[in-house]
Amino acid sequence: MNTDFRRMWAELGMDLDAHDALLEALNQGYRDIYLSQKNRPHGMRYFDFVLGQVHGQRIQELREEHQAGRKIIGSYCVFVPEEIVLAGNATLVGLCSGADFAMEEVEKVLPRNTCALIKSSFGFKLGKVCPFLEVSDMVVGENTCDGKKKSYETLRDLVDNMYVMDMPQMKTEEGRDLLRSEYKRFLQAVEELTGTSIDVTGLRQGIQTVNAKRQAMARLQRLRWADPAPISGLDGLLASQVFFYDNPERFTKSVNTLCDELEARVENKEGVMPQGTPRILMSGCPMAVPNWKMPYLVESAGGVIVGEESCVGERGNRNLVDDSGETLDELIEAIVDRYFQIECAIFTPNPDRLERIKKMYADSKADGVIHYSIQFCQPYIMESIPVEKALEAEDIPCLRVETDYSMEDAGQLSTRIEAFLEVLK
Ligand code: BJ8
């Protein structure tokens, strides 16, 4: 292991032994799941490299940015607008975690029946193994689901600079007003943190940088609609995961390079799996690195995932922000326009999500939908029932799955997934 990185992790106050164990498990999982795939696009090498360097080179870059006077802001939700962060001369990184760690410690501060995503974020902090948290100058939480909202009260005692954004729960005019006022309050908090006065030029530039990232992801999404699928669901998910912590410009360029290659594959009818492989749309909770469990099980069982209706997926990166506004207020309104369309299950009622899933199913020429809920995630588990009913009403096959990060139920899940794929054939 690179000794400079080890020194850096020690300086960040991380537990080196625990971190070694985490990296070893991460790399082993990655080798077993990702590197064993056949016929991967060459463009995925970049993402392999980023994943391999996620706690190394990327953290070093963030520290260099920090030393040059730039602030780092960590976030747990796609409602935190990166456009405003970039306009304030800061960098946004995703902090959600997709693996169980230090669970004994976690269950001393959180109830056992908390969703795996929240527990994982706490485990990475309590186990001192998340360099992204340690380099963050501000950690932004948001009042979305009850689990997150209440857990931030505890997280406040564990991190230095915790900021909580309030969130609407209904898509009404009042809800929209709340989001607007919260984005304005956040803009001020970023200005205070960075000492930068955010102006129209800076905000427009931030909007354009993030739009370019989202456009590249939309291009990748569309290419996945081809049959045969030119890229696996595992690799599609990896690109969506890297979206949250890579340098934005470099990420956009790398996704576009990958898309150039995939366009040629589509043209030549070259797929990662044969034409006619059962095509699955995943829908539900976000899958943060290194949560590759469901795509691994689905694709090992002989299916191919052609899209994710998820915040680590299309829900998180769909829709651009109009950059034509000429005042700060106009640009903020355009940001509100974009973010208020996110169909998170914390909204009630949330009919737009049902329509979105049906549209994604049709666009991606999927054969069926797997609704994925993380155990104890009330919003998505509750919503999985109306989702299933809405799909059944249109004769769209749907399998509802509720699971956590452990592999204990892998055998049972595989059996259910195999049976579902058989029905689709
Ligand atoms: S906009 S989906 S990123 S809140 S899995 S912590 S909902 S109990 S992650 Fe999310 Fe923002 Fe919504 Fe998207 Fe709670 Fe459920 Fe856990 Fe979840």
GROMACS .gro file of C-alpha atoms and ligand atoms in nm:
model
  442
    1MET     CA    1   0.000   0.000   0.000
    2ASN     CA    2   0.126   0.346  -0.093
    3THR     CA    3   0.298   0.491   0.217
    4ASP     CA    4   0.197   0.848   0.128
    5PHE     CA    5  -0.166   0.743   0.138
    6ARG     CA    6  -0.117   0.569   0.473
    7ARG     CA    7   0.037   0.884   0.615
    8MET     CA    8  -0.254   1.085   0.477
    9TRP     CA    9  -0.511   0.852   0.636
   10ALA     CA   10  -0.327   0.870   0.969
   11GLU     CA   11  -0.326   1.251   0.947
   12LEU     CA   12  -0.701   1.237   0.889
   13GLY     CA   13  -0.738   1.050   1.218
   14MET     CA   14  -0.845   0.723   1.056
   15ASP     CA   15  -0.804   0.381   1.212
   16LEU     CA   16  -0.544   0.228   0.981
   17ASP     CA   17  -0.602  -0.137   1.076
   18ALA     CA   18  -0.978  -0.109   1.040
   19HIS     CA   19  -0.932   0.080   0.716
   20ASP     CA   20  -0.696  -0.189   0.578
   21ALA     CA   21  -0.963  -0.448   0.653
   22LEU     CA   22  -1.230  -0.239   0.482
   23LEU     CA   23  -1.019  -0.180   0.170
   24GLU     CA   24  -0.929  -0.547   0.151
   25ALA     CA   25  -1.298  -0.644   0.164
   26LEU     CA   26  -1.387  -0.373  -0.090
   27ASN     CA   27  -1.116  -0.480  -0.333
   28GLN     CA   28  -1.198  -0.846  -0.292
   29GLY     CA   29  -1.568  -0.780  -0.358
   30TYR     CA   30  -1.477  -0.568  -0.658
   31ARG     CA   31  -1.250  -0.835  -0.803
   32ASP     CA   32  -1.512  -1.107  -0.753
   33ILE     CA   33  -1.806  -0.909  -0.884
   34TYR     CA   34  -1.670  -0.663  -1.139
   35LEU     CA   35  -1.349  -0.800  -1.279
   36SER     CA   36  -1.504  -1.141  -1.343
   37GLN     CA   37  -1.755  -0.991  -1.590
   38LYS     CA   38  -1.708  -1.082  -1.956
   39ASN     CA   39  -1.683  -0.844  -2.249
   40ARG     CA   40  -1.675  -0.523  -2.048
   41PRO     CA   41  -1.632  -0.197  -2.242
   42HIS     CA   42  -1.273  -0.064  -2.233
   43GLY     CA   43  -1.413   0.267  -2.109
   44MET     CA   44  -1.490   0.100  -1.776
   45ARG     CA   45  -1.117   0.090  -1.702
   46TYR     CA   46  -1.139   0.451  -1.593
   47PHE     CA   47  -1.411   0.364  -1.342
   48ASP     CA   48  -1.211   0.062  -1.223
   49PHE     CA   49  -0.921   0.299  -1.163
   50VAL     CA   50  -1.135   0.554  -0.977
   51LEU     CA   51  -1.288   0.282  -0.761
   52GLY     CA   52  -0.942   0.140  -0.688
   53GLN     CA   53  -0.823   0.488  -0.590
   54VAL     CA   54  -1.137   0.602  -0.413
   55HIS     CA   55  -0.966   0.644  -0.076
   56GLY     CA   56  -0.625   0.717  -0.227
   57GLN     CA   57  -0.576   0.953  -0.517
   58ARG     CA   58  -0.921   1.114  -0.497
   59ILE     CA   59  -0.871   1.200  -0.129
   60GLN     CA   60  -0.526   1.333  -0.206
   61GLU     CA   61  -0.682   1.557  -0.473
   62LEU     CA   62  -0.944   1.681  -0.228
   63ARG     CA   63  -0.676   1.759   0.029
   64GLU     CA   64  -0.479   1.948  -0.234
   65GLU     CA   65  -0.792   2.143  -0.322
   66HIS     CA   66  -0.836   2.212   0.047
   67GLN     CA   67  -0.476   2.331   0.086
   68ALA     CA   68  -0.536   2.564  -0.209
   69GLY     CA   69  -0.825   2.721  -0.016
   70ARG     CA   70  -1.119   2.528  -0.156
   71LYS     CA   71  -1.377   2.384   0.085
   72ILE     CA   72  -1.514   2.031   0.071
   73ILE     CA   73  -1.882   1.970   0.146
   74GLY     CA   74  -2.019   1.621   0.213
   75SER     CA   75  -2.379   1.525   0.150
   76TYR     CA   76  -2.620   1.231   0.189
   77CYS     CA   77  -2.890   1.321  -0.059
   78VAL     CA   78  -2.944   1.424  -0.421
   79PHE     CA   79  -3.148   1.722  -0.298
   80VAL     CA   80  -2.826   1.903  -0.202
   81PRO     CA   81  -2.760   2.120  -0.510
   82GLU     CA   82  -2.406   2.076  -0.641
   83GLU     CA   83  -2.462   2.382  -0.862
   84ILE     CA   84  -2.461   2.609  -0.553
   85VAL     CA   85  -2.161   2.431  -0.401
   86LEU     CA   86  -1.954   2.476  -0.719
   87ALA     CA   87  -2.062   2.840  -0.747
   88GLY     CA   88  -1.924   2.892  -0.398
   89ASN     CA   89  -1.584   2.759  -0.506
   90ALA     CA   90  -1.632   2.437  -0.312
   91THR     CA   91  -1.649   2.067  -0.400
   92LEU     CA   92  -1.941   1.836  -0.319
   93VAL     CA   93  -1.883   1.470  -0.232
   94GLY     CA   94  -2.137   1.197  -0.159
   95LEU     CA   95  -2.111   1.037   0.185
   96CYS     CA   96  -2.369   0.758   0.170
   97SER     CA   97  -2.221   0.419   0.233
   98GLY     CA   98  -2.315   0.079   0.103
   99ALA     CA   99  -2.147  -0.163   0.343
  100ASP     CA  100  -2.193  -0.269   0.704
  101PHE     CA  101  -1.911  -0.155   0.929
  102ALA     CA  102  -1.862  -0.123   1.308
  103MET     CA  103  -2.223  -0.233   1.362
  104GLU     CA  104  -2.174  -0.293   1.733
  105GLU     CA  105  -2.073   0.069   1.777
  106VAL     CA  106  -2.356   0.187   1.553
  107GLU     CA  107  -2.620   0.002   1.753
  108LYS     CA  108  -2.508   0.187   2.065
  109VAL     CA  109  -2.626   0.515   1.908
  110LEU     CA  110  -2.898   0.410   1.662
  111PRO     CA  111  -3.188   0.166   1.696
  112ARG     CA  112  -3.118  -0.176   1.552
  113ASN     CA  113  -3.407  -0.146   1.308
  114THR     CA  114  -3.260   0.154   1.125
  115CYS     CA  115  -3.204   0.116   0.750
  116ALA     CA  116  -2.866  -0.018   0.638
  117LEU     CA  117  -2.779   0.300   0.450
  118ILE     CA  118  -2.800   0.520   0.759
  119LYS     CA  119  -2.629   0.261   0.978
  120SER     CA  120  -2.351   0.226   0.726
  121SER     CA  121  -2.284   0.602   0.720
  122PHE     CA  122  -2.257   0.597   1.100
  123GLY     CA  123  -2.041   0.283   1.092
  124PHE     CA  124  -1.793   0.447   0.857
  125LYS     CA  125  -1.771   0.747   1.093
  126LEU     CA  126  -1.754   0.552   1.419
  127GLY     CA  127  -1.512   0.298   1.272
  128LYS     CA  128  -1.293   0.589   1.145
  129VAL     CA  129  -1.272   0.449   0.793
  130CYS     CA  130  -1.431   0.718   0.573
  131PRO     CA  131  -1.173   0.970   0.446
  132PHE     CA  132  -1.447   1.165   0.263
  133LEU     CA  133  -1.613   1.247   0.594
  134GLU     CA  134  -1.279   1.337   0.746
  135VAL     CA  135  -1.186   1.582   0.466
  136SER     CA  136  -1.529   1.748   0.466
  137ASP     CA  137  -1.540   2.104   0.600
  138MET     CA  138  -1.917   2.086   0.626
  139VAL     CA  139  -2.155   1.790   0.632
  140VAL     CA  140  -2.504   1.855   0.496
  141GLY     CA  141  -2.797   1.650   0.619
  142GLU     CA  142  -3.156   1.692   0.503
  143ASN     CA  143  -3.494   1.634   0.661
  144THR     CA  144  -3.609   1.366   0.420
  145CYS     CA  145  -3.707   1.033   0.579
  146ASP     CA  146  -3.756   1.012   0.958
  147GLY     CA  147  -3.451   0.788   0.995
  148LYS     CA  148  -3.217   1.040   0.840
  149LYS     CA  149  -3.382   1.338   1.006
  150LYS     CA  150  -3.347   1.196   1.357
  151SER     CA  151  -3.006   1.039   1.301
  152TYR     CA  152  -2.860   1.378   1.209
  153GLU     CA  153  -2.933   1.489   1.566
  154THR     CA  154  -2.684   1.223   1.674
  155LEU     CA  155  -2.442   1.280   1.386
  156ARG     CA  156  -2.419   1.645   1.489
  157ASP     CA  157  -2.217   1.530   1.793
  158LEU     CA  158  -1.980   1.324   1.579
  159VAL     CA  159  -1.881   1.572   1.307
  160ASP     CA  160  -1.741   1.922   1.334
  161ASN     CA  161  -1.968   2.126   1.111
  162MET     CA  162  -2.312   1.980   1.056
  163TYR     CA  163  -2.569   2.170   0.852
  164VAL     CA  164  -2.926   2.045   0.817
  165MET     CA  165  -3.149   2.146   0.527
  166ASP     CA  166  -3.523   2.131   0.578
  167MET     CA  167  -3.722   1.957   0.307
  168PRO     CA  168  -4.082   1.975   0.189
  169GLN     CA  169  -4.288   1.656   0.212
  170MET     CA  170  -4.561   1.764  -0.032
  171LYS     CA  171  -4.539   1.897  -0.387
  172THR     CA  172  -4.755   2.201  -0.320
  173GLU     CA  173  -4.683   2.571  -0.368
  174GLU     CA  174  -4.595   2.585   0.004
  175GLY     CA  175  -4.357   2.294  -0.047
  176ARG     CA  176  -4.192   2.469  -0.335
  177ASP     CA  177  -4.161   2.790  -0.129
  178LEU     CA  178  -3.988   2.591   0.144
  179LEU     CA  179  -3.741   2.437  -0.100
  180ARG     CA  180  -3.664   2.778  -0.246
  181SER     CA  181  -3.605   2.936   0.092
  182GLU     CA  182  -3.391   2.642   0.202
  183TYR     CA  183  -3.177   2.668  -0.113
  184LYS     CA  184  -3.130   3.040  -0.046
  185ARG     CA  185  -3.032   2.965   0.314
  186PHE     CA  186  -2.791   2.698   0.189
  187LEU     CA  187  -2.639   2.942  -0.060
  188GLN     CA  188  -2.566   3.179   0.227
  189ALA     CA  189  -2.418   2.897   0.435
  190VAL     CA  190  -2.186   2.807   0.145
  191GLU     CA  191  -2.086   3.171   0.109
  192GLU     CA  192  -2.008   3.191   0.481
  193LEU     CA  193  -1.807   2.869   0.470
  194THR     CA  194  -1.603   2.962   0.165
  195GLY     CA  195  -1.587   3.340   0.200
  196THR     CA  196  -1.704   3.359  -0.162
  197SER     CA  197  -1.984   3.584  -0.274
  198ILE     CA  198  -2.191   3.377  -0.519
  199ASP     CA  199  -2.280   3.577  -0.829
  200VAL     CA  200  -2.472   3.510  -1.150
  201THR     CA  201  -2.161   3.415  -1.346
  202GLY     CA  202  -2.044   3.167  -1.083
  203LEU     CA  203  -2.386   3.009  -1.039
  204ARG     CA  204  -2.439   2.979  -1.413
  205GLN     CA  205  -2.098   2.813  -1.443
  206GLY     CA  206  -2.190   2.571  -1.163
  207ILE     CA  207  -2.518   2.492  -1.340
  208GLN     CA  208  -2.342   2.427  -1.669
  209THR     CA  209  -2.083   2.197  -1.510
  210VAL     CA  210  -2.350   1.985  -1.341
  211ASN     CA  211  -2.573   1.990  -1.651
  212ALA     CA  212  -2.285   1.849  -1.855
  213LYS     CA  213  -2.246   1.568  -1.602
  214ARG     CA  214  -2.617   1.491  -1.615
  215GLN     CA  215  -2.624   1.504  -1.996
  216ALA     CA  216  -2.343   1.249  -2.013
  217MET     CA  217  -2.534   1.022  -1.773
  218ALA     CA  218  -2.853   1.062  -1.977
  219ARG     CA  219  -2.658   0.961  -2.287
  220LEU     CA  220  -2.531   0.652  -2.106
  221GLN     CA  221  -2.883   0.575  -1.988
  222ARG     CA  222  -3.022   0.591  -2.342
  223LEU     CA  223  -2.749   0.362  -2.475
  224ARG     CA  224  -2.847   0.101  -2.217
  225TRP     CA  225  -3.190   0.080  -2.383
  226ALA     CA  226  -3.039  -0.107  -2.682
  227ASP     CA  227  -3.097  -0.479  -2.718
  228PRO     CA  228  -2.853  -0.646  -2.677
  229ALA     CA  229  -2.750  -0.421  -2.387
  230PRO     CA  230  -2.401  -0.282  -2.462
  231ILE     CA  231  -2.306  -0.258  -2.093
  232SER     CA  232  -2.404  -0.451  -1.781
  233GLY     CA  233  -2.624  -0.312  -1.506
  234LEU     CA  234  -2.330  -0.354  -1.268
  235ASP     CA  235  -2.119  -0.120  -1.481
  236GLY     CA  236  -2.407   0.123  -1.535
  237LEU     CA  237  -2.453   0.140  -1.159
  238LEU     CA  238  -2.081   0.192  -1.102
  239ALA     CA  239  -2.086   0.501  -1.327
  240SER     CA  240  -2.384   0.635  -1.126
  241GLN     CA  241  -2.197   0.571  -0.801
  242VAL     CA  242  -1.878   0.743  -0.918
  243PHE     CA  243  -2.096   1.045  -1.020
  244PHE     CA  244  -2.104   1.141  -0.651
  245TYR     CA  245  -1.738   1.173  -0.571
  246ASP     CA  246  -1.530   1.220  -0.884
  247ASN     CA  247  -1.403   1.549  -1.022
  248PRO     CA  248  -1.706   1.668  -1.228
  249GLU     CA  249  -1.527   1.767  -1.550
  250ARG     CA  250  -1.315   1.452  -1.558
  251PHE     CA  251  -1.619   1.239  -1.483
  252THR     CA  252  -1.818   1.396  -1.769
  253LYS     CA  253  -1.533   1.338  -2.012
  254SER     CA  254  -1.494   0.975  -1.903
  255VAL     CA  255  -1.866   0.899  -1.931
  256ASN     CA  256  -1.873   1.052  -2.279
  257THR     CA  257  -1.570   0.845  -2.383
  258LEU     CA  258  -1.748   0.535  -2.256
  259CYS     CA  259  -2.060   0.638  -2.449
  260ASP     CA  260  -1.861   0.677  -2.774
  261GLU     CA  261  -1.754   0.315  -2.734
  262LEU     CA  262  -2.106   0.201  -2.647
  263GLU     CA  263  -2.246   0.376  -2.954
  264ALA     CA  264  -2.015   0.166  -3.170
  265ARG     CA  265  -2.127  -0.144  -2.981
  266VAL     CA  266  -2.492  -0.061  -3.038
  267GLU     CA  267  -2.420   0.000  -3.406
  268ASN     CA  268  -2.253  -0.343  -3.433
  269LYS     CA  269  -2.522  -0.509  -3.218
  270GLU     CA  270  -2.252  -0.609  -2.972
  271GLY     CA  271  -2.384  -0.676  -2.622
  272VAL     CA  272  -2.253  -0.783  -2.284
  273MET     CA  273  -2.519  -1.053  -2.290
  274PRO     CA  274  -2.703  -1.205  -2.585
  275GLN     CA  275  -3.006  -1.043  -2.741
  276GLY     CA  276  -3.319  -1.172  -2.571
  277THR     CA  277  -3.163  -1.179  -2.221
  278PRO     CA  278  -3.442  -1.085  -1.975
  279ARG     CA  279  -3.420  -0.710  -1.922
  280ILE     CA  280  -3.480  -0.566  -1.576
  281LEU     CA  281  -3.556  -0.216  -1.459
  282MET     CA  282  -3.449  -0.168  -1.096
  283SER     CA  283  -3.659   0.073  -0.894
  284GLY     CA  284  -3.637   0.190  -0.536
  285CYS     CA  285  -3.373   0.281  -0.280
  286PRO     CA  286  -3.031   0.417  -0.371
  287MET     CA  287  -2.738   0.174  -0.392
  288ALA     CA  288  -2.425   0.344  -0.260
  289VAL     CA  289  -2.070   0.207  -0.311
  290PRO     CA  290  -2.002  -0.083  -0.251
  291ASN     CA  291  -2.362  -0.204  -0.253
  292TRP     CA  292  -2.359  -0.415  -0.571
  293LYS     CA  293  -2.566  -0.696  -0.421
  294MET     CA  294  -2.885  -0.677  -0.631
  295PRO     CA  295  -2.726  -0.620  -0.974
  296TYR     CA  296  -2.479  -0.897  -0.896
  297LEU     CA  297  -2.759  -1.140  -0.805
  298VAL     CA  298  -2.979  -1.040  -1.102
  299GLU     CA  299  -2.701  -1.059  -1.358
  300SER     CA  300  -2.556  -1.380  -1.213
  301ALA     CA  301  -2.904  -1.529  -1.246
  302GLY     CA  302  -2.908  -1.454  -1.620
  303GLY     CA  303  -3.080  -1.114  -1.642
  304VAL     CA  304  -2.946  -0.778  -1.748
  305ILE     CA  305  -3.032  -0.451  -1.574
  306VAL     CA  306  -3.112  -0.176  -1.822
  307GLY     CA  307  -3.189   0.114  -1.589
  308GLU     CA  308  -3.221   0.230  -1.228
  309GLU     CA  309  -3.520   0.433  -1.111
  310SER     CA  310  -3.316   0.538  -0.810
  311CYS     CA  311  -3.122   0.833  -0.673
  312VAL     CA  312  -2.804   0.647  -0.764
  313GLY     CA  313  -2.940   0.628  -1.117
  314GLU     CA  314  -3.187   0.817  -1.328
  315ARG     CA  315  -3.391   0.976  -1.048
  316GLY     CA  316  -3.074   1.138  -0.918
  317ASN     CA  317  -2.938   1.274  -1.241
  318ARG     CA  318  -3.240   1.335  -1.463
  319ASN     CA  319  -3.343   1.687  -1.579
  320LEU     CA  320  -3.118   1.984  -1.639
  321VAL     CA  321  -3.127   2.330  -1.481
  322ASP     CA  322  -3.214   2.614  -1.718
  323ASP     CA  323  -2.904   2.836  -1.721
  324SER     CA  324  -3.060   3.129  -1.908
  325GLY     CA  325  -3.162   3.334  -1.602
  326GLU     CA  326  -3.004   3.676  -1.573
  327THR     CA  327  -3.033   3.728  -1.200
  328LEU     CA  328  -2.940   3.516  -0.901
  329ASP     CA  329  -3.309   3.479  -0.815
  330GLU     CA  330  -3.391   3.353  -1.165
  331LEU     CA  331  -3.113   3.096  -1.154
  332ILE     CA  332  -3.218   2.979  -0.807
  333GLU     CA  333  -3.576   2.944  -0.935
  334ALA     CA  334  -3.444   2.728  -1.219
  335ILE     CA  335  -3.259   2.513  -0.965
  336VAL     CA  336  -3.580   2.476  -0.763
  337ASP     CA  337  -3.764   2.380  -1.086
  338ARG     CA  338  -3.524   2.095  -1.145
  339TYR     CA  339  -3.496   1.958  -0.794
  340PHE     CA  340  -3.866   1.983  -0.716
  341GLN     CA  341  -3.923   1.717  -0.983
  342ILE     CA  342  -3.727   1.449  -0.793
  343GLU     CA  343  -3.977   1.175  -0.709
  344CYS     CA  344  -3.834   1.062  -0.373
  345ALA     CA  345  -4.069   0.842  -0.169
  346ILE     CA  346  -4.057   1.095   0.115
  347PHE     CA  347  -4.316   1.296  -0.081
  348THR     CA  348  -4.682   1.233  -0.017
  349PRO     CA  349  -4.865   1.159  -0.232
  350ASN     CA  350  -4.606   1.066  -0.494
  351PRO     CA  351  -4.795   0.974  -0.813
  352ASP     CA  352  -4.524   1.110  -1.042
  353ARG     CA  353  -4.293   0.828  -0.937
  354LEU     CA  354  -4.541   0.564  -1.055
  355GLU     CA  355  -4.564   0.735  -1.394
  356ARG     CA  356  -4.188   0.765  -1.411
  357ILE     CA  357  -4.135   0.393  -1.349
  358LYS     CA  358  -4.382   0.304  -1.624
  359LYS     CA  359  -4.210   0.542  -1.865
  360MET     CA  360  -3.866   0.405  -1.783
  361TYR     CA  361  -3.998   0.051  -1.827
  362ALA     CA  362  -4.125   0.139  -2.175
  363ASP     CA  363  -3.821   0.344  -2.280
  364SER     CA  364  -3.571   0.082  -2.170
  365LYS     CA  365  -3.771  -0.200  -2.329
  366ALA     CA  366  -3.754  -0.382  -1.999
  367ASP     CA  367  -3.933  -0.713  -1.950
  368GLY     CA  368  -3.998  -0.662  -1.580
  369VAL     CA  369  -3.937  -0.438  -1.278
  370ILE     CA  370  -3.764  -0.534  -0.956
  371HIS     CA  371  -3.859  -0.299  -0.675
  372TYR     CA  372  -3.572  -0.281  -0.428
  373SER     CA  373  -3.624  -0.158  -0.072
  374ILE     CA  374  -3.360  -0.150   0.196
  375GLN     CA  375  -3.493  -0.326   0.504
  376PHE     CA  376  -3.653  -0.080   0.752
  377CYS     CA  377  -3.684   0.192   0.485
  378GLN     CA  378  -4.046   0.286   0.549
  379PRO     CA  379  -4.093   0.532   0.257
  380TYR     CA  380  -3.984   0.288  -0.014
  381ILE     CA  381  -4.130  -0.025   0.146
  382MET     CA  382  -4.466   0.152   0.182
  383GLU     CA  383  -4.450   0.280  -0.171
  384SER     CA  384  -4.356  -0.057  -0.317
  385ILE     CA  385  -4.720  -0.169  -0.278
  386PRO     CA  386  -4.876   0.107  -0.493
  387VAL     CA  387  -4.587   0.065  -0.737
  388GLU     CA  388  -4.664  -0.304  -0.772
  389LYS     CA  389  -5.037  -0.236  -0.811
  390ALA     CA  390  -4.978   0.031  -1.076
  391LEU     CA  391  -4.752  -0.206  -1.271
  392GLU     CA  392  -4.988  -0.501  -1.236
  393ALA     CA  393  -5.269  -0.286  -1.373
  394GLU     CA  394  -5.068  -0.258  -1.693
  395ASP     CA  395  -4.956  -0.623  -1.697
  396ILE     CA  396  -4.599  -0.527  -1.615
  397PRO     CA  397  -4.428  -0.805  -1.417
  398CYS     CA  398  -4.295  -0.682  -1.085
  399LEU     CA  399  -4.094  -0.845  -0.808
  400ARG     CA  400  -4.073  -0.671  -0.472
  401VAL     CA  401  -3.753  -0.727  -0.277
  402GLU     CA  402  -3.663  -0.609   0.072
  403THR     CA  403  -3.308  -0.673   0.186
  404ASP     CA  404  -3.005  -0.535   0.366
  405TYR     CA  405  -2.633  -0.522   0.288
  406SER     CA  406  -2.541  -0.868   0.417
  407MET     CA  407  -2.520  -1.168   0.186
  408GLU     CA  408  -2.707  -1.392   0.430
  409ASP     CA  409  -3.022  -1.393   0.219
  410ALA     CA  410  -2.836  -1.418  -0.115
  411GLY     CA  411  -2.941  -1.779  -0.178
  412GLN     CA  412  -3.306  -1.711  -0.107
  413LEU     CA  413  -3.303  -1.394  -0.318
  414SER     CA  414  -3.135  -1.574  -0.609
  415THR     CA  415  -3.409  -1.836  -0.607
  416ARG     CA  416  -3.679  -1.568  -0.624
  417ILE     CA  417  -3.493  -1.375  -0.895
  418GLU     CA  418  -3.437  -1.688  -1.104
  419ALA     CA  419  -3.808  -1.773  -1.082
  420PHE     CA  420  -3.894  -1.415  -1.186
  421LEU     CA  421  -3.657  -1.428  -1.484
  422GLU     CA  422  -3.813  -1.760  -1.589
  423VAL     CA  423  -4.155  -1.593  -1.597
  424LEU     CA  424  -4.014  -1.313  -1.813
  425LYS     CA  425  -3.866  -1.554  -2.063
  426BJ8     S1  426  -3.395   1.201  -0.255
  426BJ8     S2  427  -3.413   0.849  -0.185
  426BJ8     S3  428  -3.107   1.031  -0.165
  426BJ8     S4  429  -3.370   1.084   0.077
  426BJ8     S5  430  -3.302   0.403   0.235
  426BJ8     S6  431  -3.205   0.680   0.431
  426BJ8     S7  432  -3.510   0.696   0.240
  426BJ8     S8  433  -3.481   0.489   0.527
  426BJ8     S9  434  -3.186   0.750   0.081
  426BJ8    FE1  435  -3.263   0.920  -0.036
  426BJ8    FE2  436  -3.252   1.183  -0.088
  426BJ8    FE3  437  -3.482   1.050  -0.113
  426BJ8    FE4  438  -3.291   1.008  -0.285
  426BJ8    FE5  439  -3.427   0.691   0.448
  426BJ8    FE6  440  -3.497   0.483   0.306
  426BJ8    FE7  441  -3.277   0.471   0.445
  426BJ8    FE8  442  -3.297   0.631   0.232
   0.00000   0.00000   0.00000
